[in-house]
């Protein structure tokens, strides 16, 4: 089995990292150049989400082509984060946005913890917008989000999916290419605790926005904010 990523609910390790990679993997497998391995079939634990936590549930395994670079890893649930690291990340983001700018926070447990450190209670699975540490829009869809991002100076903060490393294109489709361009590449803040980066095992961060030109712009090495005044350079593929 090989999944072609085209929408949402892509938490399992059976999907290619992007549609083109799916074709490349299929060609390798058809040519006899790739073996198989068992991969986890995962989905979000909806009960945990209702409790404000991001947790993945294992449903079983399927055999997939063994091409690690082109087939994604399974999603890992939220891990215990260092309060001091989260507070430092929150303070850095607040400083960048300033009292009048917008701070757009992507979904996930890390970003919800960042919002809480700023004094804001936000939905764990939504894209949320703050100004001066207070929510101005919660769980925003891509259309309204693009208009908001273009209405005032804004910073966009995203965190990679635990275990997979996806920054854009998985679990945050509200952050469309139009939203990224409205904010500006220079105002995209990648944030992660050092523990989350370590959990990637040296694998790169990934982007699959559906816009190949934007994906190319985002690839390379990016600074990842890991705490107050702490930045790690990390590759994006």
PDB file of C-alpha atoms in Angstrom:
ATOM      1  CA  UNK A   1       0.000   0.000   0.000  1.00  0.00           C
ATOM      2  CA  UNK A   2       1.182   3.532  -0.756  1.00  0.00           C
ATOM      3  CA  UNK A   3      -0.862   6.601   0.146  1.00  0.00           C
ATOM      4  CA  UNK A   4      -0.898   9.665  -2.100  1.00  0.00           C
ATOM      5  CA  UNK A   5      -1.195  12.806   0.082  1.00  0.00           C
ATOM      6  CA  UNK A   6      -4.088  14.895  -1.242  1.00  0.00           C
ATOM      7  CA  UNK A   7      -6.045  16.189   1.752  1.00  0.00           C
ATOM      8  CA  UNK A   8      -6.319  15.706   5.491  1.00  0.00           C
ATOM      9  CA  UNK A   9      -6.117  12.813   7.978  1.00  0.00           C
ATOM     10  CA  UNK A  10      -2.602  11.865   6.875  1.00  0.00           C
ATOM     11  CA  UNK A  11      -1.154  10.780  10.207  1.00  0.00           C
ATOM     12  CA  UNK A  12      -0.162   7.272   9.092  1.00  0.00           C
ATOM     13  CA  UNK A  13       3.249   6.153   7.896  1.00  0.00           C
ATOM     14  CA  UNK A  14       1.775   4.810   4.640  1.00  0.00           C
ATOM     15  CA  UNK A  15       1.824   8.131   2.744  1.00  0.00           C
ATOM     16  CA  UNK A  16       4.481   9.507   0.439  1.00  0.00           C
ATOM     17  CA  UNK A  17       5.901  12.861   1.534  1.00  0.00           C
ATOM     18  CA  UNK A  18       4.268  14.573  -1.477  1.00  0.00           C
ATOM     19  CA  UNK A  19       2.386  13.448  -4.624  1.00  0.00           C
ATOM     20  CA  UNK A  20       5.455  13.500  -6.873  1.00  0.00           C
ATOM     21  CA  UNK A  21       7.312  11.311  -4.374  1.00  0.00           C
ATOM     22  CA  UNK A  22       4.429   8.820  -4.543  1.00  0.00           C
ATOM     23  CA  UNK A  23       5.043   8.421  -8.269  1.00  0.00           C
ATOM     24  CA  UNK A  24       8.778   8.039  -7.729  1.00  0.00           C
ATOM     25  CA  UNK A  25       8.227   5.378  -5.058  1.00  0.00           C
ATOM     26  CA  UNK A  26       5.751   3.503  -7.262  1.00  0.00           C
ATOM     27  CA  UNK A  27       8.281   3.497 -10.111  1.00  0.00           C
ATOM     28  CA  UNK A  28      11.045   2.195  -7.848  1.00  0.00           C
ATOM     29  CA  UNK A  29       8.791  -0.546  -6.502  1.00  0.00           C
ATOM     30  CA  UNK A  30       7.603  -1.554  -9.978  1.00  0.00           C
ATOM     31  CA  UNK A  31      11.230  -1.807 -11.096  1.00  0.00           C
ATOM     32  CA  UNK A  32      12.052  -4.107  -8.194  1.00  0.00           C
ATOM     33  CA  UNK A  33      14.351  -1.518  -6.623  1.00  0.00           C
ATOM     34  CA  UNK A  34      12.473  -1.253  -3.308  1.00  0.00           C
ATOM     35  CA  UNK A  35      11.459  -3.811  -0.734  1.00  0.00           C
ATOM     36  CA  UNK A  36       8.637  -3.513   1.779  1.00  0.00           C
ATOM     37  CA  UNK A  37       8.308  -2.808   5.479  1.00  0.00           C
ATOM     38  CA  UNK A  38       5.428  -2.629   7.963  1.00  0.00           C
ATOM     39  CA  UNK A  39       4.092   0.883   8.579  1.00  0.00           C
ATOM     40  CA  UNK A  40       1.734   2.183  11.231  1.00  0.00           C
ATOM     41  CA  UNK A  41      -1.864   3.147  10.427  1.00  0.00           C
ATOM     42  CA  UNK A  42      -2.638   6.077  12.728  1.00  0.00           C
ATOM     43  CA  UNK A  43      -5.386   8.582  13.363  1.00  0.00           C
ATOM     44  CA  UNK A  44      -5.961  11.331  15.868  1.00  0.00           C
ATOM     45  CA  UNK A  45      -7.410  10.366  19.219  1.00  0.00           C
ATOM     46  CA  UNK A  46     -10.544  12.529  19.110  1.00  0.00           C
ATOM     47  CA  UNK A  47     -11.137  12.145  22.860  1.00  0.00           C
ATOM     48  CA  UNK A  48      -7.673  13.567  23.526  1.00  0.00           C
ATOM     49  CA  UNK A  49      -8.307  16.449  21.112  1.00  0.00           C
ATOM     50  CA  UNK A  50     -11.483  17.344  23.007  1.00  0.00           C
ATOM     51  CA  UNK A  51      -9.332  17.493  26.141  1.00  0.00           C
ATOM     52  CA  UNK A  52      -6.933  19.897  24.408  1.00  0.00           C
ATOM     53  CA  UNK A  53      -4.224  17.328  23.662  1.00  0.00           C
ATOM     54  CA  UNK A  54      -2.842  16.083  20.347  1.00  0.00           C
ATOM     55  CA  UNK A  55      -2.438  12.328  20.522  1.00  0.00           C
ATOM     56  CA  UNK A  56      -2.326   9.691  17.785  1.00  0.00           C
ATOM     57  CA  UNK A  57      -3.913   6.246  18.069  1.00  0.00           C
ATOM     58  CA  UNK A  58      -2.496   3.119  16.425  1.00  0.00           C
ATOM     59  CA  UNK A  59      -5.032   1.064  14.443  1.00  0.00           C
ATOM     60  CA  UNK A  60      -2.753  -1.490  12.817  1.00  0.00           C
ATOM     61  CA  UNK A  61      -0.023  -1.968  10.241  1.00  0.00           C
ATOM     62  CA  UNK A  62       0.214  -2.191   6.451  1.00  0.00           C
ATOM     63  CA  UNK A  63       3.112  -3.142   4.222  1.00  0.00           C
ATOM     64  CA  UNK A  64       4.539  -0.177   2.291  1.00  0.00           C
ATOM     65  CA  UNK A  65       7.505   0.291  -0.071  1.00  0.00           C
ATOM     66  CA  UNK A  66      10.695   0.725   1.926  1.00  0.00           C
ATOM     67  CA  UNK A  67      11.891   4.105   0.626  1.00  0.00           C
ATOM     68  CA  UNK A  68      12.461   6.125   3.838  1.00  0.00           C
ATOM     69  CA  UNK A  69      13.262   9.506   2.284  1.00  0.00           C
ATOM     70  CA  UNK A  70      10.094   9.557   0.170  1.00  0.00           C
ATOM     71  CA  UNK A  71       7.638   7.834   2.530  1.00  0.00           C
ATOM     72  CA  UNK A  72       6.716   9.741   5.653  1.00  0.00           C
ATOM     73  CA  UNK A  73       7.054   8.666   9.273  1.00  0.00           C
ATOM     74  CA  UNK A  74       4.091   8.207  11.566  1.00  0.00           C
ATOM     75  CA  UNK A  75       2.791  11.114  13.577  1.00  0.00           C
ATOM     76  CA  UNK A  76       3.879  11.229  17.194  1.00  0.00           C
ATOM     77  CA  UNK A  77       1.586  12.675  19.828  1.00  0.00           C
ATOM     78  CA  UNK A  78       2.424  15.653  21.970  1.00  0.00           C
ATOM     79  CA  UNK A  79       5.225  15.029  24.412  1.00  0.00           C
ATOM     80  CA  UNK A  80       5.885  16.753  27.693  1.00  0.00           C
ATOM     81  CA  UNK A  81       7.420  20.120  26.877  1.00  0.00           C
ATOM     82  CA  UNK A  82       9.778  22.178  28.972  1.00  0.00           C
ATOM     83  CA  UNK A  83       7.804  25.090  30.458  1.00  0.00           C
ATOM     84  CA  UNK A  84      10.888  27.301  30.335  1.00  0.00           C
ATOM     85  CA  UNK A  85      11.449  26.550  26.635  1.00  0.00           C
ATOM     86  CA  UNK A  86       7.811  27.237  25.781  1.00  0.00           C
ATOM     87  CA  UNK A  87       7.811  30.456  27.806  1.00  0.00           C
ATOM     88  CA  UNK A  88      10.979  31.566  26.029  1.00  0.00           C
ATOM     89  CA  UNK A  89       9.500  30.819  22.604  1.00  0.00           C
ATOM     90  CA  UNK A  90       6.335  32.717  23.553  1.00  0.00           C
ATOM     91  CA  UNK A  91       8.309  35.756  24.718  1.00  0.00           C
ATOM     92  CA  UNK A  92      10.360  35.809  21.505  1.00  0.00           C
ATOM     93  CA  UNK A  93       7.230  35.652  19.337  1.00  0.00           C
ATOM     94  CA  UNK A  94       5.521  38.393  21.350  1.00  0.00           C
ATOM     95  CA  UNK A  95       8.575  40.618  20.910  1.00  0.00           C
ATOM     96  CA  UNK A  96       8.615  40.036  17.157  1.00  0.00           C
ATOM     97  CA  UNK A  97       4.913  40.761  16.680  1.00  0.00           C
ATOM     98  CA  UNK A  98       4.917  43.769  19.009  1.00  0.00           C
ATOM     99  CA  UNK A  99       1.775  45.202  20.619  1.00  0.00           C
ATOM    100  CA  UNK A 100       0.091  46.178  17.335  1.00  0.00           C
ATOM    101  CA  UNK A 101       1.112  43.345  15.004  1.00  0.00           C
ATOM    102  CA  UNK A 102      -0.692  40.067  14.462  1.00  0.00           C
ATOM    103  CA  UNK A 103       0.694  36.747  15.648  1.00  0.00           C
ATOM    104  CA  UNK A 104      -0.711  33.814  13.676  1.00  0.00           C
ATOM    105  CA  UNK A 105      -0.232  30.532  15.532  1.00  0.00           C
ATOM    106  CA  UNK A 106      -0.495  27.226  13.702  1.00  0.00           C
ATOM    107  CA  UNK A 107      -2.231  24.215  15.257  1.00  0.00           C
ATOM    108  CA  UNK A 108      -0.787  21.655  17.640  1.00  0.00           C
ATOM    109  CA  UNK A 109       0.043  21.058  21.260  1.00  0.00           C
ATOM    110  CA  UNK A 110       3.261  23.070  21.149  1.00  0.00           C
ATOM    111  CA  UNK A 111       1.518  26.129  19.731  1.00  0.00           C
ATOM    112  CA  UNK A 112      -1.342  25.810  22.206  1.00  0.00           C
ATOM    113  CA  UNK A 113       1.229  25.777  25.013  1.00  0.00           C
ATOM    114  CA  UNK A 114       2.854  28.884  23.508  1.00  0.00           C
ATOM    115  CA  UNK A 115      -0.530  30.630  23.438  1.00  0.00           C
ATOM    116  CA  UNK A 116      -1.159  29.623  27.049  1.00  0.00           C
ATOM    117  CA  UNK A 117       2.219  31.083  28.026  1.00  0.00           C
ATOM    118  CA  UNK A 118       1.012  34.347  26.479  1.00  0.00           C
ATOM    119  CA  UNK A 119      -2.200  34.142  28.506  1.00  0.00           C
ATOM    120  CA  UNK A 120      -4.483  33.038  25.653  1.00  0.00           C
ATOM    121  CA  UNK A 121      -6.697  29.938  25.572  1.00  0.00           C
ATOM    122  CA  UNK A 122      -6.951  28.671  21.976  1.00  0.00           C
ATOM    123  CA  UNK A 123      -8.258  25.513  20.245  1.00  0.00           C
ATOM    124  CA  UNK A 124      -5.520  22.919  19.874  1.00  0.00           C
ATOM    125  CA  UNK A 125      -6.389  21.968  16.283  1.00  0.00           C
ATOM    126  CA  UNK A 126      -7.109  25.450  14.936  1.00  0.00           C
ATOM    127  CA  UNK A 127      -5.085  28.259  13.416  1.00  0.00           C
ATOM    128  CA  UNK A 128      -5.453  31.174  15.820  1.00  0.00           C
ATOM    129  CA  UNK A 129      -4.579  34.857  15.621  1.00  0.00           C
ATOM    130  CA  UNK A 130      -3.443  37.025  18.546  1.00  0.00           C
ATOM    131  CA  UNK A 131      -2.746  40.725  18.890  1.00  0.00           C
ATOM    132  CA  UNK A 132      -0.939  41.977  21.988  1.00  0.00           C
ATOM    133  CA  UNK A 133      -1.299  38.480  23.524  1.00  0.00           C
ATOM    134  CA  UNK A 134      -5.099  38.494  23.154  1.00  0.00           C
ATOM    135  CA  UNK A 135      -7.098  36.397  20.658  1.00  0.00           C
ATOM    136  CA  UNK A 136      -8.638  38.304  17.768  1.00  0.00           C
ATOM    137  CA  UNK A 137      -9.698  35.251  15.719  1.00  0.00           C
ATOM    138  CA  UNK A 138      -9.873  31.565  16.643  1.00  0.00           C
ATOM    139  CA  UNK A 139      -9.947  28.478  14.426  1.00  0.00           C
ATOM    140  CA  UNK A 140      -9.685  30.589  11.274  1.00  0.00           C
ATOM    141  CA  UNK A 141     -10.205  29.185   7.759  1.00  0.00           C
ATOM    142  CA  UNK A 142      -7.767  29.953   4.948  1.00  0.00           C
ATOM    143  CA  UNK A 143      -9.823  32.685   3.231  1.00  0.00           C
ATOM    144  CA  UNK A 144     -10.398  34.885   6.298  1.00  0.00           C
ATOM    145  CA  UNK A 145      -6.864  34.095   7.472  1.00  0.00           C
ATOM    146  CA  UNK A 146      -5.366  35.412   4.237  1.00  0.00           C
ATOM    147  CA  UNK A 147      -7.370  38.632   4.570  1.00  0.00           C
ATOM    148  CA  UNK A 148      -6.283  39.043   8.195  1.00  0.00           C
ATOM    149  CA  UNK A 149      -2.639  38.403   7.347  1.00  0.00           C
ATOM    150  CA  UNK A 150      -2.773  41.046   4.649  1.00  0.00           C
ATOM    151  CA  UNK A 151      -4.519  43.624   6.828  1.00  0.00           C
ATOM    152  CA  UNK A 152      -1.653  44.334   9.235  1.00  0.00           C
ATOM    153  CA  UNK A 153       1.989  43.373   9.821  1.00  0.00           C
ATOM    154  CA  UNK A 154       1.940  39.756  10.952  1.00  0.00           C
ATOM    155  CA  UNK A 155       4.198  36.934  12.058  1.00  0.00           C
ATOM    156  CA  UNK A 156       3.282  33.333  11.254  1.00  0.00           C
ATOM    157  CA  UNK A 157       4.516  30.737  13.747  1.00  0.00           C
ATOM    158  CA  UNK A 158       4.399  27.034  12.900  1.00  0.00           C
ATOM    159  CA  UNK A 159       5.815  23.948  14.550  1.00  0.00           C
ATOM    160  CA  UNK A 160       6.703  20.651  12.851  1.00  0.00           C
ATOM    161  CA  UNK A 161       4.453  17.651  13.347  1.00  0.00           C
ATOM    162  CA  UNK A 162       6.081  15.411  15.918  1.00  0.00           C
ATOM    163  CA  UNK A 163       7.848  12.418  14.387  1.00  0.00           C
ATOM    164  CA  UNK A 164       7.039  13.456  10.793  1.00  0.00           C
ATOM    165  CA  UNK A 165       8.639  16.884  10.574  1.00  0.00           C
ATOM    166  CA  UNK A 166       6.037  18.503   8.323  1.00  0.00           C
ATOM    167  CA  UNK A 167       5.893  22.284   8.660  1.00  0.00           C
ATOM    168  CA  UNK A 168       3.233  23.025   6.054  1.00  0.00           C
ATOM    169  CA  UNK A 169       0.807  20.830   4.158  1.00  0.00           C
ATOM    170  CA  UNK A 170      -0.147  18.425   6.942  1.00  0.00           C
ATOM    171  CA  UNK A 171      -2.640  19.309   9.662  1.00  0.00           C
ATOM    172  CA  UNK A 172      -2.525  23.026   8.877  1.00  0.00           C
ATOM    173  CA  UNK A 173      -4.050  23.351   5.413  1.00  0.00           C
ATOM    174  CA  UNK A 174      -5.676  26.585   6.602  1.00  0.00           C
ATOM    175  CA  UNK A 175      -2.191  28.071   6.186  1.00  0.00           C
ATOM    176  CA  UNK A 176      -2.439  28.154   2.409  1.00  0.00           C
ATOM    177  CA  UNK A 177       0.251  29.415   0.017  1.00  0.00           C
ATOM    178  CA  UNK A 178      -1.715  32.672  -0.117  1.00  0.00           C
ATOM    179  CA  UNK A 179      -1.459  33.054   3.656  1.00  0.00           C
ATOM    180  CA  UNK A 180       2.301  32.431   3.628  1.00  0.00           C
ATOM    181  CA  UNK A 181       2.774  34.985   0.863  1.00  0.00           C
ATOM    182  CA  UNK A 182       0.530  37.527   2.603  1.00  0.00           C
ATOM    183  CA  UNK A 183       2.665  37.269   5.737  1.00  0.00           C
ATOM    184  CA  UNK A 184       5.965  37.133   3.861  1.00  0.00           C
ATOM    185  CA  UNK A 185       8.689  34.482   3.885  1.00  0.00           C
ATOM    186  CA  UNK A 186      10.799  36.616   6.215  1.00  0.00           C
ATOM    187  CA  UNK A 187       8.069  36.600   8.856  1.00  0.00           C
ATOM    188  CA  UNK A 188       7.637  32.839   9.025  1.00  0.00           C
ATOM    189  CA  UNK A 189       8.844  31.659  12.441  1.00  0.00           C
ATOM    190  CA  UNK A 190       9.551  27.949  12.828  1.00  0.00           C
ATOM    191  CA  UNK A 191       9.390  26.945  16.480  1.00  0.00           C
ATOM    192  CA  UNK A 192      10.085  23.655  18.247  1.00  0.00           C
ATOM    193  CA  UNK A 193      11.457  22.484  21.541  1.00  0.00           C
ATOM    194  CA  UNK A 194      14.840  20.795  21.434  1.00  0.00           C
ATOM    195  CA  UNK A 195      13.118  17.544  22.439  1.00  0.00           C
ATOM    196  CA  UNK A 196      10.840  17.713  19.382  1.00  0.00           C
ATOM    197  CA  UNK A 197      13.804  18.277  17.061  1.00  0.00           C
ATOM    198  CA  UNK A 198      15.669  15.400  18.685  1.00  0.00           C
ATOM    199  CA  UNK A 199      12.621  13.199  18.073  1.00  0.00           C
ATOM    200  CA  UNK A 200      13.093  13.626  14.324  1.00  0.00           C
ATOM    201  CA  UNK A 201      16.290  11.598  14.526  1.00  0.00           C
ATOM    202  CA  UNK A 202      18.152  13.867  12.128  1.00  0.00           C
ATOM    203  CA  UNK A 203      15.451  13.723   9.436  1.00  0.00           C
ATOM    204  CA  UNK A 204      14.765  17.070   7.725  1.00  0.00           C
ATOM    205  CA  UNK A 205      11.712  19.238   8.100  1.00  0.00           C
ATOM    206  CA  UNK A 206       9.273  18.892   5.189  1.00  0.00           C
ATOM    207  CA  UNK A 207       6.939  21.157   3.214  1.00  0.00           C
ATOM    208  CA  UNK A 208       4.135  20.122   0.848  1.00  0.00           C
ATOM    209  CA  UNK A 209       1.978  23.219   0.347  1.00  0.00           C
ATOM    210  CA  UNK A 210       0.659  22.187  -3.065  1.00  0.00           C
ATOM    211  CA  UNK A 211       2.542  25.119  -4.614  1.00  0.00           C
ATOM    212  CA  UNK A 212       5.867  23.865  -5.965  1.00  0.00           C
ATOM    213  CA  UNK A 213       7.300  27.365  -6.387  1.00  0.00           C
ATOM    214  CA  UNK A 214       6.586  28.171  -2.738  1.00  0.00           C
ATOM    215  CA  UNK A 215       7.961  24.819  -1.600  1.00  0.00           C
ATOM    216  CA  UNK A 216      11.191  25.589  -3.455  1.00  0.00           C
ATOM    217  CA  UNK A 217      11.383  29.006  -1.755  1.00  0.00           C
ATOM    218  CA  UNK A 218      10.965  27.419   1.665  1.00  0.00           C
ATOM    219  CA  UNK A 219      13.568  24.693   1.204  1.00  0.00           C
ATOM    220  CA  UNK A 220      17.089  25.089   2.497  1.00  0.00           C
ATOM    221  CA  UNK A 221      18.178  25.735   6.073  1.00  0.00           C
ATOM    222  CA  UNK A 222      15.880  27.666   8.399  1.00  0.00           C
ATOM    223  CA  UNK A 223      16.380  29.016  11.920  1.00  0.00           C
ATOM    224  CA  UNK A 224      14.233  27.104  14.397  1.00  0.00           C
ATOM    225  CA  UNK A 225      13.384  28.995  17.570  1.00  0.00           C
ATOM    226  CA  UNK A 226      13.863  26.594  20.495  1.00  0.00           C
ATOM    227  CA  UNK A 227      13.741  29.013  23.445  1.00  0.00           C
ATOM    228  CA  UNK A 228      14.510  32.532  24.578  1.00  0.00           C
ATOM    229  CA  UNK A 229      17.472  33.621  22.451  1.00  0.00           C
ATOM    230  CA  UNK A 230      18.070  30.036  21.254  1.00  0.00           C
ATOM    231  CA  UNK A 231      18.024  29.156  17.557  1.00  0.00           C
ATOM    232  CA  UNK A 232      19.004  25.951  15.751  1.00  0.00           C
ATOM    233  CA  UNK A 233      19.614  25.869  11.991  1.00  0.00           C
ATOM    234  CA  UNK A 234      17.730  22.942  10.480  1.00  0.00           C
ATOM    235  CA  UNK A 235      17.280  21.655   6.896  1.00  0.00           C
ATOM    236  CA  UNK A 236      13.924  21.842   5.119  1.00  0.00           C
ATOM    237  CA  UNK A 237      13.233  19.490   2.188  1.00  0.00           C
TER     238      UNK A 237
END
